[in-house]
Short mmCIF file of C-alpha atoms and ligand atoms in Angstrom, two decimals:
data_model
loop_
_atom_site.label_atom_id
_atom_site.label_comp_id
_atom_site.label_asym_id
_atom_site.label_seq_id
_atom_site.Cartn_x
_atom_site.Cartn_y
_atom_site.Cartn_z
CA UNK A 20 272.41 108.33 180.68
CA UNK A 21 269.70 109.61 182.94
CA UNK A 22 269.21 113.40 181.85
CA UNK A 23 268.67 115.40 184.94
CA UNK A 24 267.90 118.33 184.28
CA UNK A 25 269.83 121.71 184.95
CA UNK A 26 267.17 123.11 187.52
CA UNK A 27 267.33 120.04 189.77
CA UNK A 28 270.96 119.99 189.55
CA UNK A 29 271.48 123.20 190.09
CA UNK A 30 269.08 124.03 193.04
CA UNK A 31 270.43 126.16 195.46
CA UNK A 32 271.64 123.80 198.85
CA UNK A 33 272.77 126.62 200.47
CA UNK A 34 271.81 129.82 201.78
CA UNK A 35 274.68 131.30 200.41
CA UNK A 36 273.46 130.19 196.53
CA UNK A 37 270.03 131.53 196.67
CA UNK A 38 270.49 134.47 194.31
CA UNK A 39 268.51 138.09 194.65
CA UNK A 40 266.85 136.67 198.14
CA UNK A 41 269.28 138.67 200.28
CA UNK A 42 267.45 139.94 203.01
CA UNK A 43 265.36 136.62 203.74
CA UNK A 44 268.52 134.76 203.61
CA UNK A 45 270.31 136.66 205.79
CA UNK A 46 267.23 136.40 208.48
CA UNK A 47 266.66 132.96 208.11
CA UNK A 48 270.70 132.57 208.76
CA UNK A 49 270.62 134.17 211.74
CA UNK A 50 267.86 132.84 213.01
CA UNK A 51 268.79 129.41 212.78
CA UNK A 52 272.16 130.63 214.69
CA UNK A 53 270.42 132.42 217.57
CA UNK A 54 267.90 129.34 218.15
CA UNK A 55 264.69 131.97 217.60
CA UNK A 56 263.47 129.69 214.01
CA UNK A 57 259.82 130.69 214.02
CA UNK A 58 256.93 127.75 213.81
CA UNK A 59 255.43 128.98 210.58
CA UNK A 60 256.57 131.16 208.01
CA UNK A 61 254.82 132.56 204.62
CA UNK A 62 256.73 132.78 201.83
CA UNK A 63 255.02 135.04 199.31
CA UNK A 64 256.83 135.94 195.42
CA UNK A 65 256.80 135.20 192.43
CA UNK A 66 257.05 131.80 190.61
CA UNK A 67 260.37 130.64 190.46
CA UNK A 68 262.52 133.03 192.72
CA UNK A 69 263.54 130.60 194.91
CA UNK A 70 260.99 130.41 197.88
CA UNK A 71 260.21 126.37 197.88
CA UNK A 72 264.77 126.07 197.52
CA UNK A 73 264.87 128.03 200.89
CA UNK A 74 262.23 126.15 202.59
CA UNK A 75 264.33 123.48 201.74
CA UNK A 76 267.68 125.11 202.93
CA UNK A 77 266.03 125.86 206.14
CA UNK A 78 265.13 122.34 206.55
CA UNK A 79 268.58 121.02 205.86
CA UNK A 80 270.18 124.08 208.40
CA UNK A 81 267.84 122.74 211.11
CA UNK A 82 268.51 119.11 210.70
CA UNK A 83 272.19 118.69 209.78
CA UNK A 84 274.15 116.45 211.77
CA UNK A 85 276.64 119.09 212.14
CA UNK A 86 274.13 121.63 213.06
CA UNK A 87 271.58 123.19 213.49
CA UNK A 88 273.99 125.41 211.34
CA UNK A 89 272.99 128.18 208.48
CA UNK A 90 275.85 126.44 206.63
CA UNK A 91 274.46 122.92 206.52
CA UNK A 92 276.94 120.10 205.10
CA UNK A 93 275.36 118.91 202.08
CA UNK A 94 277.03 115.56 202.83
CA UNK A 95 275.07 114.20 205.86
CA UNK A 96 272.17 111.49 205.69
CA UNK A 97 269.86 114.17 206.56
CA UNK A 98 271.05 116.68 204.01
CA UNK A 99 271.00 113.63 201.38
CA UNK A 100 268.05 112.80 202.11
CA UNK A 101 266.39 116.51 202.18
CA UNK A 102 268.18 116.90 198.56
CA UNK A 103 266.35 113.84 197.10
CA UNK A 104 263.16 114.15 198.46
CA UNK A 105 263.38 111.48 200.66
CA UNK A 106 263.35 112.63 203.73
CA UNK A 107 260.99 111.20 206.49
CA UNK A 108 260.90 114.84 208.27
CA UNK A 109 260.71 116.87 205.69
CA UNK A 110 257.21 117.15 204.03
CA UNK A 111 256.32 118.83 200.91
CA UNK A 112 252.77 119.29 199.66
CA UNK A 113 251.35 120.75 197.02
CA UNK A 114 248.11 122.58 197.61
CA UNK A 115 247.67 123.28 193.51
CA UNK A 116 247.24 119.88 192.68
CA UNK A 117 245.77 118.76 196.27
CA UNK A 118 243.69 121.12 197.99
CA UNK A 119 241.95 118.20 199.82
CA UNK A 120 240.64 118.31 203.39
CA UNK A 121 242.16 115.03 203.38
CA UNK A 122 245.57 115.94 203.23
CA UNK A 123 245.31 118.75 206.06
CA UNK A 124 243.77 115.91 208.15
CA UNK A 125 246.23 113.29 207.88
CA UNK A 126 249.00 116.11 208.31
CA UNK A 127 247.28 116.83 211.72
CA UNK A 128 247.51 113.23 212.71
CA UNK A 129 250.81 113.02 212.13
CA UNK A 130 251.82 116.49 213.31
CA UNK A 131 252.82 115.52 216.84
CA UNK A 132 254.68 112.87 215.84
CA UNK A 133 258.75 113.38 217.02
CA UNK A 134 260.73 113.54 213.90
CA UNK A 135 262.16 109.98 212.73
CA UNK A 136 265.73 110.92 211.59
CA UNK A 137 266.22 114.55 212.50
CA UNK A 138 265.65 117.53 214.75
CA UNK A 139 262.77 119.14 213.46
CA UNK A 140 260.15 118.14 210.96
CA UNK A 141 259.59 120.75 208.13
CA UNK A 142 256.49 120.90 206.07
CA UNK A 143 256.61 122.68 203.08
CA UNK A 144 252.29 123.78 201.81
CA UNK A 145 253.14 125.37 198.17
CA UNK A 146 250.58 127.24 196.93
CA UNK A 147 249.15 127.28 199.86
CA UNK A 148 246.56 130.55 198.88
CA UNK A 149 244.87 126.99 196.54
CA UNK A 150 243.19 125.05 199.75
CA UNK A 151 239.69 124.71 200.02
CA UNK A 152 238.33 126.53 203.32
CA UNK A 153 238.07 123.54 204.99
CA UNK A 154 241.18 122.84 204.94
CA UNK A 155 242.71 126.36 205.74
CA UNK A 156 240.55 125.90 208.82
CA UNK A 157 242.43 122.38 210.00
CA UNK A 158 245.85 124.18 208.81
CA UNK A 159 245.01 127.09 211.43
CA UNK A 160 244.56 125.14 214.27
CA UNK A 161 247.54 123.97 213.80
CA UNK A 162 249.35 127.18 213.31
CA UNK A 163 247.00 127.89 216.51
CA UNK A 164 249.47 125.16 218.61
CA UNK A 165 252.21 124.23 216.94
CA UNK A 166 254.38 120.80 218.66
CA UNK A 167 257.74 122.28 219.64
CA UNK A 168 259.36 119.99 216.85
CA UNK A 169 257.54 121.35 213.60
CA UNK A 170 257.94 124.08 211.49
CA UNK A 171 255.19 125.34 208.53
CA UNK A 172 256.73 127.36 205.81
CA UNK A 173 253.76 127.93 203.60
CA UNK A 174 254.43 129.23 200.51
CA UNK A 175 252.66 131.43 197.74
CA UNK A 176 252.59 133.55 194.83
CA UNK A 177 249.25 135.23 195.48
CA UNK A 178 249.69 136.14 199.16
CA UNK A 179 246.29 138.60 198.91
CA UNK A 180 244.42 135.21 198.69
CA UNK A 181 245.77 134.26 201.47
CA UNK A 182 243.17 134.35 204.74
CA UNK A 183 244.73 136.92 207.25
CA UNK A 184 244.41 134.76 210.35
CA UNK A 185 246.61 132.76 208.65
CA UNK A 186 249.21 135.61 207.72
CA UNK A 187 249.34 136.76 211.48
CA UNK A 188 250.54 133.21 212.96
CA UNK A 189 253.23 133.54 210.51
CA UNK A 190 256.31 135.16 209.66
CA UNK A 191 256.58 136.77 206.40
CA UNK A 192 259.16 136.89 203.37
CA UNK A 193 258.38 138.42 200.35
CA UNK A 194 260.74 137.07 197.73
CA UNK A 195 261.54 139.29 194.80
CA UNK A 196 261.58 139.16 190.94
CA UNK A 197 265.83 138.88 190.49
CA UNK A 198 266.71 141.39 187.90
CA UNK A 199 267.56 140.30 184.18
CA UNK A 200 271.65 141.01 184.87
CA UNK A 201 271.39 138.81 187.79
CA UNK A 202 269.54 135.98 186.06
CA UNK A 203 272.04 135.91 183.54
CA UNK A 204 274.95 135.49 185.65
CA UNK A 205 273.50 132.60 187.11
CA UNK A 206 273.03 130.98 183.48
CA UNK A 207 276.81 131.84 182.75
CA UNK A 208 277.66 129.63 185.92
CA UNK A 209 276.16 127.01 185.12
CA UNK A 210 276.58 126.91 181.07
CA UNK A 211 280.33 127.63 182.13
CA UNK A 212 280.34 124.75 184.70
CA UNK A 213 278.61 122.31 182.36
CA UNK A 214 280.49 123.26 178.80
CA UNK A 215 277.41 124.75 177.52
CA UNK A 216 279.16 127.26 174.75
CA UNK A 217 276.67 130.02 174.81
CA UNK A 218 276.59 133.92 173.59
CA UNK A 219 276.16 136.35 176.07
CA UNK A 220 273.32 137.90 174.65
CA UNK A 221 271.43 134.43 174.10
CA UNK A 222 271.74 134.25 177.89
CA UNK A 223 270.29 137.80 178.29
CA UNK A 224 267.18 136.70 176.18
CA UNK A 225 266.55 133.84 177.74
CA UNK A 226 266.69 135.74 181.32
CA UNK A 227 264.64 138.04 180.52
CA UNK A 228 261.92 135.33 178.64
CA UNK A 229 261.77 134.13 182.22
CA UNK A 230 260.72 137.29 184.18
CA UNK A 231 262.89 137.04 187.06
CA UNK A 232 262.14 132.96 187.28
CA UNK A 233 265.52 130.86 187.56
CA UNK A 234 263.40 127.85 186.89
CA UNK A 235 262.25 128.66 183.56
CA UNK A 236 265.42 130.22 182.87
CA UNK A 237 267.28 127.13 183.62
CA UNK A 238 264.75 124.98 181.99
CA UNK A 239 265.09 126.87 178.30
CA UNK A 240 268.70 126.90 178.67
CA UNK A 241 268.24 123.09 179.31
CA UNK A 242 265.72 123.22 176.36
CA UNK A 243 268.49 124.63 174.04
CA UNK A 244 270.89 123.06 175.05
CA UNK A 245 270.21 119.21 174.49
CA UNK A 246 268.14 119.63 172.27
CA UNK A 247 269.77 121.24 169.20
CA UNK A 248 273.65 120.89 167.68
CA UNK A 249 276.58 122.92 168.55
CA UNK A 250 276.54 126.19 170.73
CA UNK A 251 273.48 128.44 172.29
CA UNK A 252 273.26 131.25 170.06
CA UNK A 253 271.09 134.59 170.11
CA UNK A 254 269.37 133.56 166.88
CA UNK A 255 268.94 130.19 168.14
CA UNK A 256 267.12 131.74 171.40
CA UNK A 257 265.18 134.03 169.06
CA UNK A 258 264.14 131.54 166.76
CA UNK A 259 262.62 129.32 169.75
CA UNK A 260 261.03 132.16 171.33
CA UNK A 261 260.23 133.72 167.98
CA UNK A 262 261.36 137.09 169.03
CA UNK A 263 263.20 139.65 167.81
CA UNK A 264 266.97 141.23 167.86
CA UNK A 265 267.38 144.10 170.35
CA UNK A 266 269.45 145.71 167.22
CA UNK A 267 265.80 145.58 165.17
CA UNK A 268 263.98 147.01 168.15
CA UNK A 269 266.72 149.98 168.37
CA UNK A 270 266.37 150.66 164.40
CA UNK A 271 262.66 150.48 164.45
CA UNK A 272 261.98 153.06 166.80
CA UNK A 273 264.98 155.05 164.89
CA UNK A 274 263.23 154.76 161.86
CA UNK A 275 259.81 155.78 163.34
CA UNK A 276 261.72 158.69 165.50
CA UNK A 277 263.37 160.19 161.71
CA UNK A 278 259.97 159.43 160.30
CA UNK A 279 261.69 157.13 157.51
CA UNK A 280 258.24 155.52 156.80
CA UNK A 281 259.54 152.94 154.43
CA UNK A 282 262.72 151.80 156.73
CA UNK A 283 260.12 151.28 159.43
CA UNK A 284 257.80 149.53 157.07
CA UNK A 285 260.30 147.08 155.97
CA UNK A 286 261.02 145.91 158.93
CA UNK A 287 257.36 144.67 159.64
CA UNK A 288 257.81 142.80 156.14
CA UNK A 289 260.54 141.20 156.59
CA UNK A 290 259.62 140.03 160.27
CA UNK A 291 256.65 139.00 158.62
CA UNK A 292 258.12 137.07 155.27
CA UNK A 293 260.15 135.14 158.51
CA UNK A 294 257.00 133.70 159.77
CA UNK A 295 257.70 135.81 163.24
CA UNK A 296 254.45 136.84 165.55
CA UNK A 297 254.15 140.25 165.13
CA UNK A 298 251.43 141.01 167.75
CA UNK A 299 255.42 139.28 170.08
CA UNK A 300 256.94 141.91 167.90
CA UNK A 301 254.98 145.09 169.00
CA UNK A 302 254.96 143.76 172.29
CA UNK A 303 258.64 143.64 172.63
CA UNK A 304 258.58 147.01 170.59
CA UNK A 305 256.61 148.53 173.51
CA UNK A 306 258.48 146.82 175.94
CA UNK A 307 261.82 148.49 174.55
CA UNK A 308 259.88 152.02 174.52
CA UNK A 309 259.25 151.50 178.04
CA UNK A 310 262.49 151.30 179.14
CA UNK A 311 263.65 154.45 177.08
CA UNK A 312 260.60 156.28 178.59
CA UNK A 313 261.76 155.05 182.04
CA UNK A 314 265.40 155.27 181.84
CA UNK A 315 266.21 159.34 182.12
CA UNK A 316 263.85 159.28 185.53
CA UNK A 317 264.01 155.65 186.69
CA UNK A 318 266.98 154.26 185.46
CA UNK A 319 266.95 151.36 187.91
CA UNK A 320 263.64 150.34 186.98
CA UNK A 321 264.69 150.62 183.03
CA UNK A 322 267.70 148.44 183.72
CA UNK A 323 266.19 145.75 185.39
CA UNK A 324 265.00 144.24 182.25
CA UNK A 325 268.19 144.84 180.30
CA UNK A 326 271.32 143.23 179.99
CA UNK A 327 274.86 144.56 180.03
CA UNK A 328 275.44 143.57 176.19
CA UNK A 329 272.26 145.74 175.54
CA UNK A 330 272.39 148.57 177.92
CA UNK A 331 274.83 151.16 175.37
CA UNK A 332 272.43 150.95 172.79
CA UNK A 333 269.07 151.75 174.90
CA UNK A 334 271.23 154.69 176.54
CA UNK A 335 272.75 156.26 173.22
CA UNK A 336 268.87 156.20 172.16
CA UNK A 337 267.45 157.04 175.24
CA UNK A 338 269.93 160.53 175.24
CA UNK A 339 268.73 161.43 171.66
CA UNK A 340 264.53 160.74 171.17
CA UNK A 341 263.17 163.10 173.57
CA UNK A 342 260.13 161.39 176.09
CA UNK A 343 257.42 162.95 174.46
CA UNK A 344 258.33 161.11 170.92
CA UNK A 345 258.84 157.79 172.76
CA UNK A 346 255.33 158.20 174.68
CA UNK A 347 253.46 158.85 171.60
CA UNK A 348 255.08 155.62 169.58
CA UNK A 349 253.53 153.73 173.09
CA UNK A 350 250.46 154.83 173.32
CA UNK A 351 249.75 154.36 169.40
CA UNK A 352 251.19 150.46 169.45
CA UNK A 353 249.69 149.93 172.75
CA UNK A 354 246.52 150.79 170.66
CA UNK A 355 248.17 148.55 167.40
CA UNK A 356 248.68 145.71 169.98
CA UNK A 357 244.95 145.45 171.63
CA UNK A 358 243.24 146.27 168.37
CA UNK A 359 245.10 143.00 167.36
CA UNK A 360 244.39 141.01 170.31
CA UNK A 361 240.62 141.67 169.72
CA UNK A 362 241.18 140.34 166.05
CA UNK A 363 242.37 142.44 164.01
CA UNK A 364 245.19 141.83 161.68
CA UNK A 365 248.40 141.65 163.56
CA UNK A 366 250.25 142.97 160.29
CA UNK A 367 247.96 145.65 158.71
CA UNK A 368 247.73 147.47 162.20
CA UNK A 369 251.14 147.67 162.79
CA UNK A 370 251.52 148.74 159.24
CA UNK A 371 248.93 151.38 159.68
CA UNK A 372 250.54 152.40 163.09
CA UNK A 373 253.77 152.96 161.59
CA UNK A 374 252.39 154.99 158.46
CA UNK A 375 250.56 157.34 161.16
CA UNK A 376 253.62 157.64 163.61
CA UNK A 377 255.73 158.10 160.72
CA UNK A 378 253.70 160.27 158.88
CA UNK A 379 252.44 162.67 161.96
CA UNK A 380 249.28 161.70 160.69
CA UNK A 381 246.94 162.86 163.64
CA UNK A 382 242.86 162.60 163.96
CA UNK A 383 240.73 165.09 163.14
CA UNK A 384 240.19 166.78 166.93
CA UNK A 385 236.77 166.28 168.08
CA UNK A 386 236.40 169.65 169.08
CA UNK A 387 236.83 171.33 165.65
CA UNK A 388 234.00 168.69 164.19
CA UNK A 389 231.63 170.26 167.52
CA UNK A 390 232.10 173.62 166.58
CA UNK A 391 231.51 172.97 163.16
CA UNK A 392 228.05 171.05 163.68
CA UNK A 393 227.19 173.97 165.98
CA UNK A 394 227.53 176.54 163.34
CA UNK A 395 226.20 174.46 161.12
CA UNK A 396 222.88 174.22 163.38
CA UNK A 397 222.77 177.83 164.18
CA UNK A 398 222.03 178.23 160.90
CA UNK A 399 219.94 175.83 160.06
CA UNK A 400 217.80 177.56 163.04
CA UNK A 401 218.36 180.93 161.54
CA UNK A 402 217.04 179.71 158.17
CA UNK A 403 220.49 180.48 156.40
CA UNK A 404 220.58 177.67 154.26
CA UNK A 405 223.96 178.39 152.33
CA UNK A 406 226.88 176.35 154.04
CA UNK A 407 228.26 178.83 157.04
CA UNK A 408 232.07 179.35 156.79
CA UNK A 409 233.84 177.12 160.00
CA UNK A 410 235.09 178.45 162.22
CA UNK A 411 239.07 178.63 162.06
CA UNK A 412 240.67 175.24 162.61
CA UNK A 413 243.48 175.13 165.38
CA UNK A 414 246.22 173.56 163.82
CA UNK A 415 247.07 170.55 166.82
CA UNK A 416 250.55 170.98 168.65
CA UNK A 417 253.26 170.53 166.04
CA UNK A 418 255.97 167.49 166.31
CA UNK A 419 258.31 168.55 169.23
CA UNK A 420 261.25 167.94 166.98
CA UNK A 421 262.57 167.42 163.58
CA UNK A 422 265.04 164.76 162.98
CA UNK A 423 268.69 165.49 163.09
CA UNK A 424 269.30 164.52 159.49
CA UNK A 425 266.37 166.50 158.25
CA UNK A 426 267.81 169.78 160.13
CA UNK A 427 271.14 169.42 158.93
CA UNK A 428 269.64 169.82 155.50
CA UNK A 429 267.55 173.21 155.85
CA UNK A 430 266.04 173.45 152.26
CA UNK A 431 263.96 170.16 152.99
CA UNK A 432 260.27 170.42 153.86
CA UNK A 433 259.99 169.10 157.69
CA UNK A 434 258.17 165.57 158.88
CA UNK A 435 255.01 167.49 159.15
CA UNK A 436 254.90 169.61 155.52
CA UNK A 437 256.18 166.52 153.71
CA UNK A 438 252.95 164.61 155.27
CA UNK A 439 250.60 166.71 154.25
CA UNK A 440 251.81 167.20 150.35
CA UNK A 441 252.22 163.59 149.88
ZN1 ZN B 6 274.11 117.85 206.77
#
């Protein structure tokens, strides 16, 4: 059997299926109902939201036998043909792989031809930011005079590129990135509908590996699916991504937060004795430190990443590691993650991250060393030879907590004494 795979199948056909894209929907809807469809329109977003699946929708609304209706059919010659790329009026080009004058030109020629089977001919320009000047030229003069019978809907995901005579003829969409939650209810569906047995929290990685795409969502849950035995798990997911459990992420930064050097320390060995990329590691470390930074102020913004198996444990954490601790942790492994990406060793710097962040270990500040040298040069000037005493150090601010299992237990030294006698 022919696999086809779960993105084709599952491409929206209707307005009403086109997930996260409210708004445009809605317009596009009602403008097919009230007659007013516009002769071009730019759709500008991300890859994978959806933007080439309305273009289509639009074209099937406009040309349905039972229409033009914002509910087309599905059913009808037209619609078939729309759905498998057959269609005589409806013409999709893509200006990545063909940015040739050539192209442009023969679409003019044709461009006041009537439509063969339909009402209107549609042509879809993806990419369209990719054409040469030349042949952004030829598409405006057509945008310039559009035949009664044609609609443009040029698409993008780099709209700045795009030349603003060209943005002015047209209507404009932006199409958003779809939050995680909603990504992964659209996986459910469909591993539901097609007996795909698969753990919520697989589906939540895999969403959220996609960054608000529902192609490459659908394509790793295809990916997982047929290619390896029995149900999609979480491991499974991680294993292919080679990332990491949210439950690590959460105990990392717990371990970094109570300054349990070792606990932290372990982690990075055993990540590493499991063949996983760290450098992915402190990325998704950073990425989870984000949204606890975010969450008390922005919690929408925090969330959008997340998914509802996950969202407890980033809010229990969130509620107890005050911001200040979670922006220091970021800034140090954002340091950890480019000193890596410039070649360093992926493993020692996290190791010597941790060690500092556990440790309080701070830098000697710059302005004690100045004052220093200054004395020290006064009295080299002054002829004083014998070593001048320097000037008192100021002690930097101390940590902004002590851990609630260190409190509890007054007699212990805190983080910042046991750091120093060590
Ligand atoms: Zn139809």
């Amino acid at each position: 059997m022919k696999h086809v795979s779960l993105y084709r199948k599952w491409r929206p056909r209707t307005f009403e299926t086109i997930a996260g894209q409210e708004p445009v929907v809605r317009t596009l809807a009602r403008a097919i109902e009230t007659g007013r469809v516009a002769h071009a329109y730019l759709f500008s977003g991300p890859r994978g939201t959806g933007k080439t699946s309305t273009a289509k929708v639009l074209a099937m609304g406009l040309n349905c036998a039972n229409g033009p209706t914002p509910e087309p059919d599905g059913t009808c010659e037209s619609c078939r043909a729309i759905v498998n790329n057959s269609s005589m009026d409806v013409l999709e080009m893509d200006a990545a792989s063909n940015r040739g004058i050539d192209e442009i030109r023969d679409l003019r020629d044709r461009v006041n031809l009537a439509p063969t089977q339909g009402r209107m001919k549609v042509y879809i320009i993806d990419e369209v930011h990719m054409l040469t000047t030349e042949a952004f030229n030829a598409l405006l003069k057509m945008l310039e005079e559009p035949p009664e019978h044609v609609v443009f809907v040029l698409a993008t995901t780099e709209k700045h590129k795009v030349l603003p005579t060209i943005i002015s003829r047209c209507q404009s969409f932006d199409f958003r990135r779809p939050p995680v939650t909603l990504l992964a209810d659209k996986l459910r569906e469909i591993a539901d509908a097609e007996e795909i047995e698969a753990e919520p929290a697989a589906l939540t990685m895999l969403a959220r590996e996609a960054r608000g795409s529902f192609r490459d969502a659908e394509g790793l849950l295809d990916q997982l699916s047929s290619f390896s035995e029995g149900p999609v798990t979480a491991e499974g997911v991680r294993e292919l991504l080679g990332s990491v459990a949210s439950d690590v992420l959460l105990e990392t930064t717990d371990a970094l937060y109570e300054r349990r050097t070792a606990d932290a320390l372990r982690v990075v060995d055993r990540l590493s004795g499991e063949g996983r990329d760290l450098s992915r590691f402190v990325g998704e470390l950073v990425a989870h430190l984000r949204r606890l930074m975010l969450l008390p102020d922005a919690p929408e913004v925090a969330l959008a990443e997340v998914g509802a198996d996950e969202r407890a444990g980033l809010e229990e954490q969130a509620a107890r590691i005050p911001t200040a601790e979670v922006v220091r942790m970021i800034e140090a492994l954002g340091d950890a993650l480019s000193r890596a990406r410039r070649g360093g060793d992926p493993k020692l710097e996290v190791e010597l991250t941790f060690l500092k962040l556990a440790r309080d270990y701070e830098e000697p500040a710059v302005d004690v060393l100045v004052r220093r040298l200054e004395a020290l040069e006064k009295a080299v000037e002054n002829g004083n030879v014998s070593a001048p005493r320097p000037p008192r150090a100021r002690r930097g601010p101390r940590p902004l907590h002590r851990s609630p299992r260190r409190t509890s237990r007054r007699s212990c030294p805190g983080p910042g004494e046991t750091a120093r006698r060590r």
